[in-house]
Rosetta silent file (secondary structure, phi, psi, omega in degrees, C-alpha in Angstrom):
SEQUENCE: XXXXXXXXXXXXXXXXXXXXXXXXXXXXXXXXXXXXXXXXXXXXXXXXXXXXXXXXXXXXXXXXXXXXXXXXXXX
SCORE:     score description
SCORE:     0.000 S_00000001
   1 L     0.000  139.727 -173.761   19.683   11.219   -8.455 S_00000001
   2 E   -99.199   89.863  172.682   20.204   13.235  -11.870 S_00000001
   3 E  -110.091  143.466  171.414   18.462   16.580  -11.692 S_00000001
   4 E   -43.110  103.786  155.998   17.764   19.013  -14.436 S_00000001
   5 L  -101.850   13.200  159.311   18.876   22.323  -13.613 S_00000001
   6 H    12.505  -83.038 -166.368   17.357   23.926  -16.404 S_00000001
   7 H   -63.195  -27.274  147.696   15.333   26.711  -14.750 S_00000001
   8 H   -47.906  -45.628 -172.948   18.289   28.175  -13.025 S_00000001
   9 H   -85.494  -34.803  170.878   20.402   29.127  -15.857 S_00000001
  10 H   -60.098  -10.618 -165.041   16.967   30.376  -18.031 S_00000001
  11 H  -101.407  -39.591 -178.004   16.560   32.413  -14.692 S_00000001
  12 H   -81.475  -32.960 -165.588   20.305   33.886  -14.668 S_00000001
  13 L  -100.865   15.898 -176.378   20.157   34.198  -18.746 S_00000001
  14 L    45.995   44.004 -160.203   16.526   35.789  -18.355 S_00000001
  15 L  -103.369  131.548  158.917   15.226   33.174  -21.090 S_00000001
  16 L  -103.367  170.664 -140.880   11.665   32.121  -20.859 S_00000001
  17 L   -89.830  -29.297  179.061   10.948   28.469  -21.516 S_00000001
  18 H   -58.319  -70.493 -179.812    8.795   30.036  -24.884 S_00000001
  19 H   -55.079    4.586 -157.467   11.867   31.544  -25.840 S_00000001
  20 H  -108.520  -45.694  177.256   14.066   28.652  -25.500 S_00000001
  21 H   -52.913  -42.119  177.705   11.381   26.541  -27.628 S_00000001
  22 H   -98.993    6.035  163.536   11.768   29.103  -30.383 S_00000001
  23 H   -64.418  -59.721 -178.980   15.355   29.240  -29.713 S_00000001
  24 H   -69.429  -46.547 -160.087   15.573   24.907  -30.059 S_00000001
  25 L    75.293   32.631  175.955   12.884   24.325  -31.868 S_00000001
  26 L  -118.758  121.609  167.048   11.796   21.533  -29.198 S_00000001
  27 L   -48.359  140.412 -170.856    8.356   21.625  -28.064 S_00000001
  28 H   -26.922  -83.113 -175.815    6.897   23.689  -25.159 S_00000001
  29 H   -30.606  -47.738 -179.143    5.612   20.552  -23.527 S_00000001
  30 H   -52.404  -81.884 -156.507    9.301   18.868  -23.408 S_00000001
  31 H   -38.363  -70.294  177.566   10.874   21.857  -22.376 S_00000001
  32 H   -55.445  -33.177  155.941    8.464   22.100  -19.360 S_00000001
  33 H   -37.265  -68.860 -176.985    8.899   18.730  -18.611 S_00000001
  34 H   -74.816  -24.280 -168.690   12.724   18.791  -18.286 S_00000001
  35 H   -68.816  -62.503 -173.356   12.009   22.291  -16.597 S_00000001
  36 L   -67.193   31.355 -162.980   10.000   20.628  -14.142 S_00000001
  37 L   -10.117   72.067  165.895   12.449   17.360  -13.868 S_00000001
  38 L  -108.976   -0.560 -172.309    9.546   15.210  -14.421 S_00000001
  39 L   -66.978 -170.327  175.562   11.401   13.224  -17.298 S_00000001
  40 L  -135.749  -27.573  169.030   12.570    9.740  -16.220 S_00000001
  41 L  -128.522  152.956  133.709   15.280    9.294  -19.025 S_00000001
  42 L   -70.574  135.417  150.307   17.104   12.106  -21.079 S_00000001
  43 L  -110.766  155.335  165.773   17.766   12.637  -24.494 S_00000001
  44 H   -56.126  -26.059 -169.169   20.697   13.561  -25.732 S_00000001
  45 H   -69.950  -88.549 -159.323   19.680   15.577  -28.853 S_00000001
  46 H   -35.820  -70.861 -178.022   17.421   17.731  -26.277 S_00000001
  47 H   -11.825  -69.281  175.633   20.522   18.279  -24.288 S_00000001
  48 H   -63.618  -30.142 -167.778   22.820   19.021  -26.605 S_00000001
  49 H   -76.680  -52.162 -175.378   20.057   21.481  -28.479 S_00000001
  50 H   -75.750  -60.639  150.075   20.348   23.352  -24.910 S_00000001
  51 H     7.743  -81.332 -165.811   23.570   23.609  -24.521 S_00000001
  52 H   -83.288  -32.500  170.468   24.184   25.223  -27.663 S_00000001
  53 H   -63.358  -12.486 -166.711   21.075   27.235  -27.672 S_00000001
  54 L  -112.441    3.950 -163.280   22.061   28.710  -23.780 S_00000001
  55 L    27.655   81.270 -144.236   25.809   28.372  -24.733 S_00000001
  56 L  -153.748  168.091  155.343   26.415   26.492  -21.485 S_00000001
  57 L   -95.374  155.455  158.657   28.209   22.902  -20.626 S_00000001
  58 H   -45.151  -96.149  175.865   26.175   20.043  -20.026 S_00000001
  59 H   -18.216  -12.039  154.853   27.249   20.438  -16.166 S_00000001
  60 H   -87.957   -3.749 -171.724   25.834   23.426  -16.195 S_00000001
  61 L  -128.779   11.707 -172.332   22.120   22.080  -16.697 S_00000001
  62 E  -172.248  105.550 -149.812   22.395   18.896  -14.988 S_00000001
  63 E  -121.197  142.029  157.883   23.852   18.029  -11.249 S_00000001
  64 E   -94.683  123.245  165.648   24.333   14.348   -9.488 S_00000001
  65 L  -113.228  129.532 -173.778   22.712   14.521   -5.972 S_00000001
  66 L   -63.487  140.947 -176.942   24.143   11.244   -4.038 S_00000001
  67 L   -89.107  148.932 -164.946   20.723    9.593   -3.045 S_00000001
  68 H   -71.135  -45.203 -172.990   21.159    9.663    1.141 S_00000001
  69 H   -71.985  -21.440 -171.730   19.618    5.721    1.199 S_00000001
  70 H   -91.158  -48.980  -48.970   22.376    4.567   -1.421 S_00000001
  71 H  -170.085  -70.232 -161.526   25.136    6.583    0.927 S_00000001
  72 H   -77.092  -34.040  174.941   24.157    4.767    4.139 S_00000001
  73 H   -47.025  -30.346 -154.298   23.750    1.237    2.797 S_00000001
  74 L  -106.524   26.749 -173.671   26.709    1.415    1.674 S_00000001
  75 L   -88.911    0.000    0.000   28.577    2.352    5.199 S_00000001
């Protein structure tokens, strides 16, 4: 599983999700979206936008969790 960790680093750089919108220039609604990991695909552009607006790595916004049922199947 790919999750978003978005609202951590806005929480350590004391960024609200407004300011990040007027930071990007990506709408509220996205932003809250990806805040919320409710997307189902990423874009890159969006990514990349955060990144450079939070001056961050990608790996800093966005963690692999091993899914537990893909782990044991494969035992």
């Amino acid at each position: 599983m790919i999750k978003l960790t978005l609202d951590k680093i806005l929480e350590e750089k004391h960024i609200t999700k407004y300011q990040l919108e007027i930071m990007t220039g990506i709408q509220y609604k996205t932003i809250d979206r990806y805040f919320k990991n409710k997307n189902k695909r990423y874009d890159s552009y969006i990514l990349s936008k955060f990144c450079d607006s939070l001056n961050c790595d990608i790996n800093d916004i966005i963690v692999y969790i091993k899914d537990q049922k893909e782990r044991h199947s494969s035992e």
